[in-house]
Coordinates of N, CA, C and O in Angstrom, one line a residue:
M1 N -16.0 2.3 -12.1 CA -16.1 3.4 -12.0 C -17.0 3.6 -10.6 O -17.9 3.3 -10.7
I2 N -16.2 4.8 -9.8 CA -16.8 5.2 -8.5 C -17.7 6.2 -8.6 O -18.9 6.3 -8.2
I3 N -17.4 7.4 -9.5 CA -18.4 8.5 -10.0 C -18.2 8.9 -11.6 O -17.3 8.3 -12.3
C4 N -19.2 9.1 -12.0 CA -19.5 9.1 -13.3 C -18.4 10.3 -14.0 O -18.5 11.6 -13.4
E5 N -17.8 9.9 -15.1 CA -16.8 10.6 -15.6 C -17.0 12.2 -16.1 O -16.9 13.2 -15.6
D6 N -18.5 12.0 -16.5 CA -19.0 13.2 -17.1 C -19.3 14.1 -16.0 O -19.4 15.3 -16.2
L7 N -19.8 13.5 -15.1 CA -20.2 14.6 -13.8 C -18.9 15.4 -13.3 O -18.6 16.4 -12.9
L8 N -17.9 14.2 -13.1 CA -16.7 15.0 -12.5 C -16.1 15.8 -13.7 O -15.7 17.1 -12.9
F9 N -16.1 15.7 -14.8 CA -15.7 16.9 -15.8 C -16.7 18.1 -16.1 O -16.1 18.8 -16.3
S10 N -17.8 17.8 -15.6 CA -18.7 19.0 -15.8 C -18.7 19.8 -14.4 O -18.7 21.1 -14.5
R11 N -18.0 19.2 -13.3 CA -17.3 20.0 -12.5 C -16.0 20.8 -12.1 O -15.5 20.9 -11.4
G12 N -15.5 20.4 -13.4 CA -13.9 21.1 -13.5 C -12.8 20.3 -13.3 O -11.8 20.4 -13.7
A13 N -13.1 18.8 -13.5 CA -12.0 17.8 -13.5 C -11.2 17.8 -14.4 O -11.9 18.3 -15.8
I14 N -9.9 17.7 -14.5 CA -9.1 17.6 -15.6 C -8.5 16.0 -16.0 O -8.9 15.0 -14.8
L15 N -8.0 15.8 -16.9 CA -7.4 14.7 -17.1 C -6.0 14.6 -17.2 O -5.4 15.3 -18.3
E16 N -5.3 13.8 -16.5 CA -3.9 13.8 -16.5 C -3.1 12.5 -16.9 O -3.9 11.4 -16.7
K17 N -2.1 12.5 -17.8 CA -1.5 11.3 -18.4 C -0.4 11.2 -17.4 O 0.5 11.9 -17.3
Y18 N 0.2 9.9 -17.3 CA 1.1 9.5 -16.1 C 1.9 8.4 -17.2 O 1.3 7.8 -17.6
N19 N 3.1 8.4 -17.1 CA 4.1 7.4 -17.6 C 4.3 6.3 -16.3 O 4.1 6.4 -15.4
A20 N 4.6 5.1 -16.6 CA 5.0 4.2 -15.7 C 6.1 4.7 -14.8 O 7.1 5.3 -15.7
A21 N 5.9 4.3 -13.5 CA 7.0 5.3 -13.1 C 6.6 6.5 -12.3 O 7.5 6.6 -11.4
D22 N 5.8 7.1 -12.5 CA 5.6 8.6 -12.4 C 4.9 8.2 -11.1 O 4.0 7.5 -10.8
I23 N 5.3 9.5 -10.4 CA 4.5 9.5 -8.9 C 3.4 10.3 -9.2 O 3.6 11.7 -9.6
I24 N 2.4 10.0 -8.7 CA 1.2 10.4 -8.6 C 0.6 11.3 -7.2 O 0.6 12.9 -7.5
F25 N 1.0 11.3 -6.0 CA 1.4 11.8 -5.0 C 2.2 11.2 -3.9 O 2.3 9.7 -4.2
K26 N 2.8 11.8 -3.1 CA 3.7 11.3 -2.2 C 3.3 10.9 -0.6 O 2.9 11.9 -0.4
E27 N 3.9 10.3 0.3 CA 3.7 9.9 1.3 C 4.2 11.3 2.1 O 5.1 11.8 1.8
G28 N 3.6 11.9 3.1 CA 3.9 13.2 3.9 C 3.5 14.1 3.4 O 3.3 15.6 3.6
T29 N 2.7 14.1 1.9 CA 2.1 15.5 1.6 C 0.7 15.3 1.6 O 0.0 14.6 2.0
A30 N -0.1 16.6 1.5 CA -1.4 16.8 2.0 C -2.5 16.6 0.6 O -2.1 16.6 -0.4
A31 N -3.5 15.8 1.0 CA -4.4 15.6 0.2 C -5.3 16.6 -0.6 O -6.0 17.1 0.3
K32 N -5.1 16.9 -1.5 CA -5.5 18.3 -2.2 C -6.8 17.7 -3.4 O -7.1 18.6 -3.9
Y33 N -6.6 16.6 -3.9 CA -7.5 16.3 -5.1 C -8.1 14.6 -4.9 O -7.3 14.1 -4.1
Y34 N -9.2 14.4 -5.6 CA -9.8 13.0 -5.9 C -9.3 12.7 -7.3 O -9.0 13.2 -8.1
F35 N -8.4 11.4 -7.1 CA -7.8 11.0 -8.1 C -9.0 9.6 -8.8 O -9.2 8.7 -7.8
Q36 N -9.4 9.7 -9.7 CA -9.9 8.3 -10.5 C -9.1 7.9 -11.5 O -9.2 8.6 -12.4
I37 N -9.0 6.4 -11.5 CA -8.2 5.8 -12.6 C -9.2 5.5 -13.9 O -10.1 4.7 -13.7
R38 N -8.7 6.1 -15.2 CA -9.6 6.2 -16.3 C -9.2 4.7 -16.8 O -9.6 3.8 -17.1
Y39 N -7.6 4.7 -17.0 CA -7.1 3.6 -17.4 C -5.7 3.1 -16.8 O -5.2 4.5 -16.6
G40 N -4.9 2.1 -16.7 CA -3.9 2.1 -16.2 C -3.9 1.2 -14.7 O -5.1 1.1 -14.4
T41 N -2.8 0.9 -14.3 CA -2.6 0.3 -12.8 C -1.6 1.3 -12.1 O -0.5 1.8 -12.6
V42 N -2.1 1.4 -10.8 CA -1.6 2.2 -10.0 C -0.9 1.4 -8.7 O -1.5 0.5 -8.4
K43 N 0.3 1.8 -7.9 CA 0.7 1.1 -6.9 C 0.9 1.8 -5.8 O 1.2 3.0 -6.0
L44 N 0.1 1.5 -4.9 CA 0.0 2.2 -3.5 C 1.0 1.4 -2.5 O 0.8 0.2 -2.1
N45 N 2.0 2.1 -2.1 CA 3.4 1.9 -1.5 C 3.7 2.5 -0.3 O 3.4 3.8 0.1
T46 N 4.4 2.1 0.5 CA 5.3 2.5 1.7 C 6.7 2.0 1.5 O 6.7 0.7 1.3
F47 N 7.8 2.9 1.6 CA 8.9 2.4 1.7 C 9.6 2.4 3.2 O 9.5 3.5 3.7
L48 N 9.9 1.0 3.6 CA 10.5 1.1 4.9 C 12.1 1.5 5.1 O 12.4 2.0 4.0
E49 N 12.1 1.7 6.2 CA 13.5 2.4 6.7 C 14.8 1.6 6.3 O 15.7 2.1 5.7
D50 N 14.2 0.2 5.6 CA 15.6 -0.6 5.4 C 15.4 -0.4 3.6 O 16.3 -1.2 3.3
G51 N 14.8 0.4 3.3 CA 14.7 0.5 2.0 C 13.5 -0.5 1.2 O 13.5 -0.6 -0.1
K52 N 13.2 -1.4 1.9 CA 12.2 -2.5 1.5 C 10.7 -1.7 1.0 O 10.5 -0.5 1.6
E53 N 10.1 -2.2 0.4 CA 8.9 -2.0 -0.1 C 7.7 -2.5 0.2 O 7.7 -4.0 0.3
F54 N 6.6 -2.1 0.9 CA 5.4 -2.7 1.4 C 4.4 -2.1 0.5 O 3.8 -0.9 0.1
V55 N 3.7 -3.0 -0.2 CA 2.5 -2.6 -1.1 C 1.1 -2.7 -0.8 O 0.8 -3.9 -0.2
H56 N 0.4 -1.7 -0.5 CA -0.9 -1.8 0.2 C -2.1 -2.2 -1.2 O -3.3 -2.8 -0.5
G57 N -1.9 -2.1 -2.5 CA -2.6 -2.4 -3.4 C -2.2 -1.9 -4.6 O -1.3 -1.2 -4.8
L58 N -2.7 -2.5 -5.6 CA -2.5 -2.2 -7.2 C -3.9 -1.8 -7.7 O -4.4 -2.7 -8.5
P59 N -4.5 -0.7 -7.3 CA -6.0 -0.4 -8.3 C -5.5 -0.3 -9.6 O -4.4 0.3 -10.2
F60 N -6.4 -0.6 -10.5 CA -6.6 -0.2 -11.8 C -8.0 0.4 -12.3 O -8.5 1.1 -11.6
D61 N -7.8 0.5 -13.7 CA -9.3 1.1 -14.2 C -10.5 1.2 -13.4 O -11.1 0.0 -12.9
G62 N -11.0 2.2 -13.2 CA -12.3 2.8 -12.7 C -12.1 2.8 -10.8 O -13.1 3.3 -10.6
H63 N -11.0 2.6 -10.6 CA -10.8 2.6 -8.9 C -10.5 4.4 -8.3 O -9.6 4.8 -9.3
C64 N -10.7 4.5 -7.4 CA -9.9 5.6 -7.2 C -8.8 5.4 -6.0 O -9.1 4.4 -5.7
I65 N -8.2 6.5 -5.8 CA -6.8 6.5 -5.2 C -6.9 7.3 -4.0 O -7.1 8.7 -4.3
G66 N -6.4 7.1 -2.9 CA -5.9 8.0 -1.9 C -7.5 8.9 -1.5 O -7.6 10.0 -0.5
E67 N -8.4 8.5 -1.6 CA -10.1 8.8 -1.5 C -10.3 9.4 0.0 O -10.9 10.3 0.4
S68 N -9.9 8.2 1.1 CA -10.0 8.4 2.4 C -9.3 9.4 2.9 O -9.8 10.3 3.9
Y69 N -8.1 10.0 2.3 CA -7.7 10.9 3.0 C -8.3 12.6 2.6 O -8.1 13.6 3.2
L70 N -9.2 12.6 1.9 CA -10.2 13.9 1.5 C -10.8 14.3 2.8 O -11.5 15.1 2.7
F71 N -11.2 13.2 3.7 CA -12.3 13.1 4.8 C -11.3 13.5 6.2 O -12.3 13.6 6.8
T72 N -10.0 13.9 6.2 CA -9.5 14.1 7.0 C -8.5 15.2 6.7 O -8.0 15.7 5.9
D73 N -7.5 15.7 7.9 CA -6.5 16.5 7.5 C -5.2 15.8 7.4 O -4.3 16.4 7.4
H74 N -5.1 14.6 7.7 CA -4.1 13.6 7.6 C -3.4 13.8 6.3 O -3.8 14.0 5.3
H75 N -2.0 13.8 6.3 CA -1.1 14.1 5.2 C -1.1 12.2 4.6 O -1.4 11.5 5.8
Y76 N -1.0 12.1 3.5 CA -0.9 10.7 3.1 C 0.1 9.9 3.7 O 1.4 10.4 4.0
A77 N -0.1 8.8 3.7 CA 0.8 7.7 4.7 C 1.4 6.5 3.6 O 2.2 5.8 3.9
I78 N 0.9 7.0 2.6 CA 1.5 6.1 1.4 C 1.8 6.9 0.0 O 1.7 8.1 0.0
N79 N 2.5 6.3 -1.1 CA 2.6 6.8 -1.9 C 1.9 6.3 -3.0 O 1.3 5.3 -3.0
A80 N 1.5 7.0 -4.4 CA 0.8 6.5 -5.6 C 1.8 6.4 -6.4 O 2.1 7.7 -6.9
I81 N 2.1 5.4 -7.2 CA 3.0 5.5 -8.5 C 2.4 4.5 -9.8 O 2.2 3.6 -9.2
A82 N 2.4 5.0 -10.7 CA 2.0 4.7 -11.9 C 2.6 3.5 -12.1 O 3.9 3.6 -12.4
V83 N 2.3 2.1 -12.2 CA 2.9 0.9 -12.9 C 2.8 0.8 -14.3 O 3.7 0.4 -14.7
T84 N 1.7 1.2 -14.9 CA 1.8 1.3 -16.1 C 1.4 2.9 -16.7 O 1.3 3.5 -15.9
D85 N 1.5 3.2 -18.1 CA 0.9 4.4 -18.3 C -0.6 4.6 -17.8 O -1.3 3.3 -18.1
C86 N -1.0 5.6 -17.4 CA -2.3 5.9 -16.8 C -2.8 7.1 -17.3 O -2.3 8.1 -17.9
E87 N -4.2 7.1 -17.5 CA -4.9 8.4 -17.5 C -5.6 8.6 -16.3 O -6.5 7.6 -15.6
I88 N -5.6 9.5 -15.7 CA -6.3 9.9 -14.1 C -7.0 11.0 -14.1 O -6.5 12.2 -14.7
I89 N -8.5 11.1 -13.6 CA -9.2 11.8 -13.8 C -9.1 12.5 -12.3 O -9.0 11.9 -11.2
K90 N -8.6 14.0 -12.4 CA -8.2 14.6 -11.2 C -9.0 15.9 -10.8 O -9.4 16.4 -11.7
I91 N -10.1 15.9 -9.7 CA -10.7 16.8 -9.3 C -10.4 17.8 -7.8 O -9.9 16.8 -7.1
S92 N -10.4 18.8 -7.5 CA -9.8 19.4 -6.6 C -10.5 18.7 -5.1 O -11.9 18.5 -5.7
K93 N -10.4 18.7 -3.8 CA -11.0 18.4 -2.7 C -12.0 18.8 -2.5 O -13.2 18.5 -2.1
T94 N -12.1 20.3 -2.5 CA -13.3 21.2 -2.5 C -14.3 20.8 -3.5 O -15.6 20.6 -3.0
K95 N -14.3 20.7 -4.5 CA -15.0 20.5 -5.6 C -15.7 18.9 -5.3 O -17.0 18.9 -5.7
F96 N -14.6 18.2 -4.8 CA -15.3 17.0 -4.9 C -16.3 16.5 -3.5 O -17.3 16.1 -3.8
L97 N -15.7 17.3 -2.8 CA -16.7 17.2 -1.3 C -18.3 18.2 -1.8 O -19.3 17.6 -1.4
Q98 N -17.9 18.7 -2.3 CA -19.2 20.0 -2.7 C -20.1 18.7 -3.7 O -21.5 19.1 -3.4
I99 N -19.7 18.1 -4.5 CA -20.5 17.1 -5.0 C -21.2 16.1 -4.0 O -22.3 15.6 -4.4
L100 N -20.2 15.7 -3.5 CA -20.7 14.7 -2.4 C -22.1 15.1 -1.6 O -23.0 14.7 -1.3
L101 N -22.0 16.6 -1.4 CA -22.9 17.2 -0.2 C -24.1 17.3 -1.3 O -25.1 17.1 -0.5
E102 N -23.8 17.5 -2.4 CA -25.2 17.6 -3.2 C -25.9 16.5 -3.7 O -26.9 16.5 -4.1
K103 N -24.9 15.3 -3.6 CA -25.4 13.9 -4.0 C -25.2 12.8 -3.2 O -24.1 12.4 -3.3
P104 N -25.7 12.7 -2.1 CA -25.5 11.8 -0.8 C -25.3 10.6 -1.1 O -24.8 9.6 -0.5
D105 N -26.2 9.9 -2.3 CA -26.2 8.6 -2.9 C -24.6 8.4 -3.1 O -24.1 7.1 -3.1
L106 N -23.7 9.4 -3.7 CA -22.6 9.3 -4.1 C -21.8 9.0 -2.9 O -20.5 8.3 -2.9
M107 N -22.0 9.6 -1.9 CA -21.2 9.4 -0.4 C -21.6 7.9 0.0 O -20.3 7.4 0.3
L108 N -22.4 7.5 -0.2 CA -22.8 6.1 0.2 C -21.9 5.1 -0.6 O -21.2 4.3 -0.4
E109 N -21.6 5.4 -2.1 CA -20.8 4.2 -3.0 C -19.5 4.7 -2.4 O -18.6 3.8 -2.3
I110 N -18.9 5.9 -2.0 CA -17.6 6.2 -1.8 C -17.4 5.3 -0.7 O -16.2 4.6 -0.3
N111 N -18.3 5.7 0.5 CA -18.3 4.9 1.7 C -18.0 3.5 1.5 O -17.3 2.6 2.0
K112 N -19.1 3.0 0.7 CA -18.8 1.5 0.1 C -17.2 0.9 -0.1 O -17.0 0.1 0.1
Y113 N -17.2 1.8 -1.3 CA -15.6 1.6 -1.9 C -14.7 1.8 -0.6 O -13.7 0.5 -0.8
I114 N -14.6 2.5 0.2 CA -13.5 2.6 1.2 C -13.6 1.4 2.1 O -12.3 1.0 2.4
A115 N -15.2 1.1 2.5 CA -15.0 -0.5 3.2 C -14.4 -1.3 2.5 O -13.7 -2.3 3.2
D116 N -14.7 -1.6 1.0 CA -14.0 -2.6 0.6 C -12.6 -2.6 0.2 O -11.8 -3.9 0.6
R117 N -12.3 -1.8 0.5 CA -10.4 -1.4 0.3 C -10.0 -1.6 1.7 O -9.0 -2.0 1.7
M118 N -10.6 -1.3 2.8 CA -10.3 -1.8 4.1 C -10.1 -3.3 4.4 O -9.4 -3.8 4.5
H119 N -11.3 -4.0 3.7 CA -11.3 -5.4 3.8 C -10.3 -5.8 3.0 O -9.3 -6.8 3.7
F120 N -9.8 -5.6 2.0 CA -9.0 -6.0 1.1 C -7.3 -5.6 1.9 O -7.0 -6.4 2.2
R121 N -7.1 -4.4 2.7 CA -6.2 -4.4 3.3 C -5.9 -5.1 4.3 O -4.8 -5.7 5.0
F122 N -7.0 -5.6 5.0 CA -6.8 -6.5 6.5 C -6.4 -7.4 5.8 O -6.0 -8.5 6.4
M123 N -7.0 -8.1 4.5 CA -6.9 -9.6 4.3 C -5.3 -9.8 3.7 O -4.8 -10.5 4.1
I124 N -4.9 -8.6 3.0 CA -3.7 -8.5 2.6 C -2.8 -8.7 4.1 O -1.6 -9.4 3.9
S125 N -2.9 -7.8 4.9 CA -2.1 -7.9 6.0 C -1.9 -9.2 6.6 O -1.1 -9.7 7.5
S126 N -3.2 -10.2 6.8 CA -3.3 -11.4 7.2 C -2.3 -12.4 6.5 O -2.0 -13.2 7.4
F127 N -1.9 -12.2 5.4 CA -0.9 -13.1 4.6 C 0.6 -13.3 5.7 O 0.9 -13.9 5.5
L128 N 0.8 -12.1 6.4 CA 2.0 -12.3 7.1 C 1.7 -13.6 8.2 O 3.0 -14.1 8.4
A129 N 0.8 -13.8 8.3 CA 0.8 -15.1 9.4 C 0.2 -16.2 8.7 O 0.0 -17.3 9.4
I130 N 0.4 -16.3 7.3 CA -0.1 -17.5 6.6 C 1.2 -18.3 6.1 O 1.9 -17.0 5.4
S131 N 1.7 -19.4 6.2 CA 2.9 -19.6 5.5 C 2.6 -20.3 4.4 O 3.4 -20.7 3.6
D132 N 1.6 -21.0 4.1 CA 1.2 -22.0 2.8 C 0.8 -20.9 1.9 O -0.1 -20.1 1.7
P133 N 1.9 -21.1 0.7 CA 1.7 -20.4 -0.1 C 0.2 -20.3 -1.2 O -0.4 -19.4 -1.8
I134 N -0.1 -21.6 -1.1 CA -1.6 -21.8 -1.7 C -2.6 -21.1 -1.0 O -3.2 -20.6 -2.1
V135 N -2.5 -21.2 0.0 CA -3.5 -20.6 1.2 C -3.4 -19.0 0.5 O -4.9 -18.3 0.5
K136 N -2.2 -18.6 0.6 CA -2.4 -17.1 0.4 C -3.0 -16.8 -1.1 O -3.3 -15.8 -1.3
L137 N -2.3 -17.5 -2.3 CA -2.6 -17.4 -3.5 C -4.5 -17.3 -3.5 O -5.2 -16.5 -4.3
M138 N -4.8 -18.5 -2.9 CA -6.1 -18.8 -3.3 C -7.2 -17.7 -2.3 O -8.1 -16.9 -2.8
K139 N -6.8 -17.2 -1.3 CA -7.1 -16.0 -0.6 C -7.3 -14.8 -1.3 O -8.4 -14.3 -1.4
L140 N -6.4 -14.3 -1.8 CA -6.3 -13.2 -3.0 C -6.9 -13.3 -4.2 O -8.0 -12.6 -4.4
F141 N -7.0 -14.5 -4.9 CA -7.9 -14.9 -6.0 C -9.3 -14.8 -5.9 O -9.9 -14.2 -6.4
D142 N -9.4 -15.5 -4.4 CA -11.0 -15.5 -4.0 C -11.7 -14.0 -3.9 O -12.9 -13.5 -4.4
H143 N -10.9 -13.4 -3.3 CA -11.3 -12.1 -3.0 C -11.6 -11.0 -4.0 O -12.6 -10.4 -4.5
I144 N -10.7 -11.1 -5.2 CA -10.7 -10.5 -6.1 C -11.8 -10.9 -7.5 O -12.5 -10.2 -7.9
K145 N -12.0 -12.1 -7.3 CA -13.0 -12.8 -8.1 C -14.5 -12.6 -7.7 O -15.4 -12.4 -8.3
S146 N -14.7 -12.6 -6.5 CA -15.8 -12.2 -5.5 C -16.2 -10.6 -6.0 O -17.1 -10.6 -6.2
Y147 N -15.0 -10.1 -6.0 CA -15.2 -8.3 -5.9 C -16.1 -8.1 -7.5 O -16.6 -7.3 -7.4
F148 N -15.5 -8.6 -8.4 CA -15.7 -8.5 -9.5 C -17.1 -9.4 -9.9 O -17.6 -9.3 -11.1
G149 N -17.6 -10.3 -9.0 CA -18.9 -10.8 -9.3 C -19.0 -12.0 -10.0 O -19.5 -12.7 -10.6
F150 N -17.4 -12.6 -10.0 CA -17.4 -13.9 -10.7 C -17.9 -15.3 -9.9 O -17.2 -15.2 -8.8
E151 N -18.2 -16.4 -10.3 CA -18.6 -17.6 -9.8 C -18.2 -18.8 -10.1 O -17.2 -19.7 -9.2
E152 N -18.4 -18.7 -11.4 CA -17.8 -20.2 -12.1 C -16.5 -20.7 -12.0 O -15.4 -19.6 -12.3
A153 N -15.8 -21.7 -12.0 CA -14.6 -22.1 -12.1 C -14.1 -21.5 -13.4 O -14.9 -21.8 -14.4
Y154 N -12.8 -21.1 -13.2 CA -11.6 -20.7 -14.4 C -12.7 -19.5 -15.0 O -12.2 -19.4 -16.3
S155 N -13.6 -18.9 -14.6 CA -14.4 -17.9 -15.5 C -13.8 -16.4 -15.2 O -13.8 -15.5 -15.9
F156 N -12.9 -16.4 -14.5 CA -12.3 -14.8 -14.0 C -10.7 -14.7 -14.1 O -10.0 -15.7 -14.1
L157 N -10.1 -14.2 -15.2 CA -8.8 -13.8 -15.4 C -8.3 -12.9 -14.2 O -8.8 -11.9 -14.0
I158 N -7.4 -13.4 -13.7 CA -6.7 -12.6 -12.7 C -5.9 -11.1 -13.5 O -5.1 -11.8 -14.3
P159 N -6.2 -10.4 -12.9 CA -5.7 -9.0 -13.7 C -4.4 -8.5 -13.2 O -3.9 -7.4 -13.7
Y160 N -3.5 -9.4 -12.5 CA -2.2 -9.1 -12.0 C -1.1 -10.0 -12.9 O -1.5 -11.4 -13.1
T161 N -0.1 -9.5 -13.0 CA 1.2 -10.1 -13.4 C 1.7 -11.1 -12.2 O 1.1 -10.6 -11.0
R162 N 2.5 -12.1 -12.3 CA 3.0 -12.9 -11.2 C 3.9 -12.1 -10.4 O 3.8 -12.2 -9.4
Q163 N 4.6 -11.0 -10.9 CA 5.3 -10.0 -10.0 C 4.3 -9.5 -9.3 O 4.8 -9.0 -8.1
Q164 N 3.1 -8.8 -9.7 CA 2.0 -8.2 -8.8 C 1.9 -9.0 -7.7 O 1.6 -8.4 -6.5
I165 N 1.3 -10.3 -8.1 CA 0.7 -11.3 -7.1 C 1.7 -11.3 -6.2 O 1.3 -11.4 -5.0
A166 N 3.0 -11.7 -6.5 CA 4.1 -11.7 -5.4 C 4.2 -10.5 -4.6 O 4.0 -10.9 -3.3
T167 N 4.4 -9.3 -5.2 CA 4.4 -8.2 -4.1 C 3.1 -8.1 -3.3 O 3.1 -7.8 -2.2
L168 N 1.6 -8.4 -3.8 CA 0.7 -8.5 -2.9 C 0.4 -9.2 -2.0 O 0.0 -9.4 -0.7
T169 N 1.3 -10.5 -2.1 CA 1.3 -11.9 -1.2 C 2.4 -11.8 -0.4 O 2.3 -12.5 0.5
G170 N 3.3 -11.0 -0.5 CA 5.0 -11.1 0.2 C 5.5 -12.3 -0.2 O 6.7 -12.8 0.2
L171 N 5.0 -13.1 -1.2 CA 5.8 -14.1 -1.9 C 7.0 -13.5 -2.5 O 7.0 -12.5 -3.4
R172 N 8.0 -14.5 -2.9 CA 8.9 -14.3 -4.1 C 8.5 -14.8 -5.4 O 7.4 -15.8 -5.4
V173 N 8.5 -13.9 -6.6 CA 7.9 -14.7 -7.7 C 8.4 -15.8 -8.3 O 7.2 -16.3 -9.2
E174 N 9.5 -16.5 -7.9 CA 9.6 -17.6 -8.4 C 8.7 -18.6 -7.6 O 8.1 -19.7 -8.1
T175 N 8.3 -18.3 -6.1 CA 7.3 -19.0 -5.4 C 6.1 -18.9 -6.0 O 5.5 -19.9 -6.4
V176 N 5.7 -17.9 -6.6 CA 4.4 -17.8 -7.4 C 4.1 -18.4 -8.7 O 3.3 -19.2 -8.8
I177 N 5.3 -18.6 -9.4 CA 5.2 -19.1 -10.5 C 5.2 -20.8 -10.1 O 4.6 -21.4 -10.7
R178 N 5.9 -21.1 -9.2 CA 6.0 -22.7 -8.9 C 4.6 -23.1 -8.2 O 3.9 -24.1 -8.8
Y179 N 4.0 -22.2 -7.4 CA 2.6 -22.4 -6.7 C 1.6 -22.7 -7.9 O 0.5 -23.1 -7.6
V180 N 1.7 -21.1 -8.6 CA 0.6 -21.5 -9.8 C 0.2 -22.6 -10.5 O -0.5 -23.3 -10.9
K181 N 1.8 -23.1 -10.8 CA 1.8 -24.4 -11.6 C 1.2 -25.4 -10.7 O 0.3 -26.4 -11.3
K182 N 1.4 -25.5 -9.3 CA 0.8 -26.6 -8.6 C -0.6 -26.5 -8.4 O -1.4 -27.4 -8.7
M183 N -1.4 -25.2 -8.3 CA -2.5 -25.1 -8.4 C -3.2 -25.4 -9.8 O -4.5 -26.1 -9.8
Q184 N -2.4 -25.3 -10.8 CA -3.0 -25.8 -12.0 C -3.2 -27.4 -12.2 O -3.9 -28.2 -12.6
E185 N -1.7 -28.0 -11.6 CA -2.1 -29.4 -11.4 C -3.3 -29.9 -10.6 O -3.8 -31.1 -10.8
Q186 N -3.6 -29.2 -9.4 CA -4.8 -29.4 -8.7 C -6.0 -29.1 -9.3 O -7.0 -29.2 -8.5
K187 N -5.9 -28.6 -10.6 CA -7.4 -27.9 -11.1 C -7.8 -26.8 -10.3 O -9.1 -26.7 -10.2
L188 N -7.3 -26.0 -9.6 CA -7.7 -24.7 -8.9 C -7.7 -23.8 -9.6 O -8.5 -22.7 -9.4
V189 N -6.5 -23.5 -10.9 CA -6.7 -22.8 -11.5 C -6.2 -23.4 -13.3 O -5.8 -24.5 -13.1
K190 N -6.7 -22.4 -14.1 CA -6.2 -22.8 -15.5 C -5.5 -21.6 -16.1 O -5.7 -20.6 -16.0
I191 N -4.4 -22.2 -16.7 CA -3.7 -21.5 -17.5 C -3.3 -21.2 -18.9 O -3.5 -22.6 -19.4
E192 N -3.7 -20.4 -19.5 CA -3.9 -20.5 -20.8 C -2.8 -19.2 -21.5 O -2.7 -17.8 -21.1
S193 N -1.6 -19.6 -22.1 CA -0.6 -19.0 -22.6 C 0.1 -18.7 -21.1 O 0.4 -19.4 -20.3
T194 N 0.0 -17.3 -20.7 CA 0.8 -16.9 -19.4 C -0.6 -16.2 -18.8 O -0.1 -15.9 -17.6
K195 N -1.8 -16.6 -18.9 CA -2.9 -16.1 -18.4 C -3.4 -17.2 -17.5 O -3.5 -17.9 -17.7
I196 N -3.7 -16.4 -16.1 CA -4.4 -17.4 -15.2 C -5.9 -17.1 -14.9 O -6.4 -16.1 -14.5
Y197 N -6.5 -18.1 -15.0 CA -8.0 -17.9 -15.0 C -8.6 -18.9 -13.5 O -7.9 -19.8 -13.5
Y198 N -9.3 -18.4 -12.7 CA -9.6 -18.8 -11.4 C -11.3 -18.9 -11.4 O -11.8 -18.2 -12.0

């Protein structure tokens, strides 16, 4: 959680519920709200001219979305779409910026969060130059495991489905399934039921 929910609600935030596939905000629209995911998973994407989709990230519980646009006058260059049913805390841009002016420590937290997200996006875009599926998968798994502060082997449950992993790495889902099994054979991951531990 980036900002304490109680603080947001005390300043007029509301809780909105979204069903899977609902649009939270669309590319080309103005950023008018700070959004913080209470629970659920959201897809940040762009649709290309040929109809293909490029996924920038899959933030979930505790993450905020589209926050960097609140510091500019640019319109969103991405869409935010609920992947699962979600509850999202929403507060106006004006009230959000007022909170940050009153609590500069929160500004540092938001800056750190934005820097972490930029690092993730730079890493994801580097996948375009990597041909080895295992290298792509390990790079993604290393990042999210480290982000959540896990170090021991098999201590971290990968929070994404195989389809979501495929979307983030630019691989086909069949390729992800095949190479995750190879990673298990190489003792790089442990699979229990359908869950991947790294």
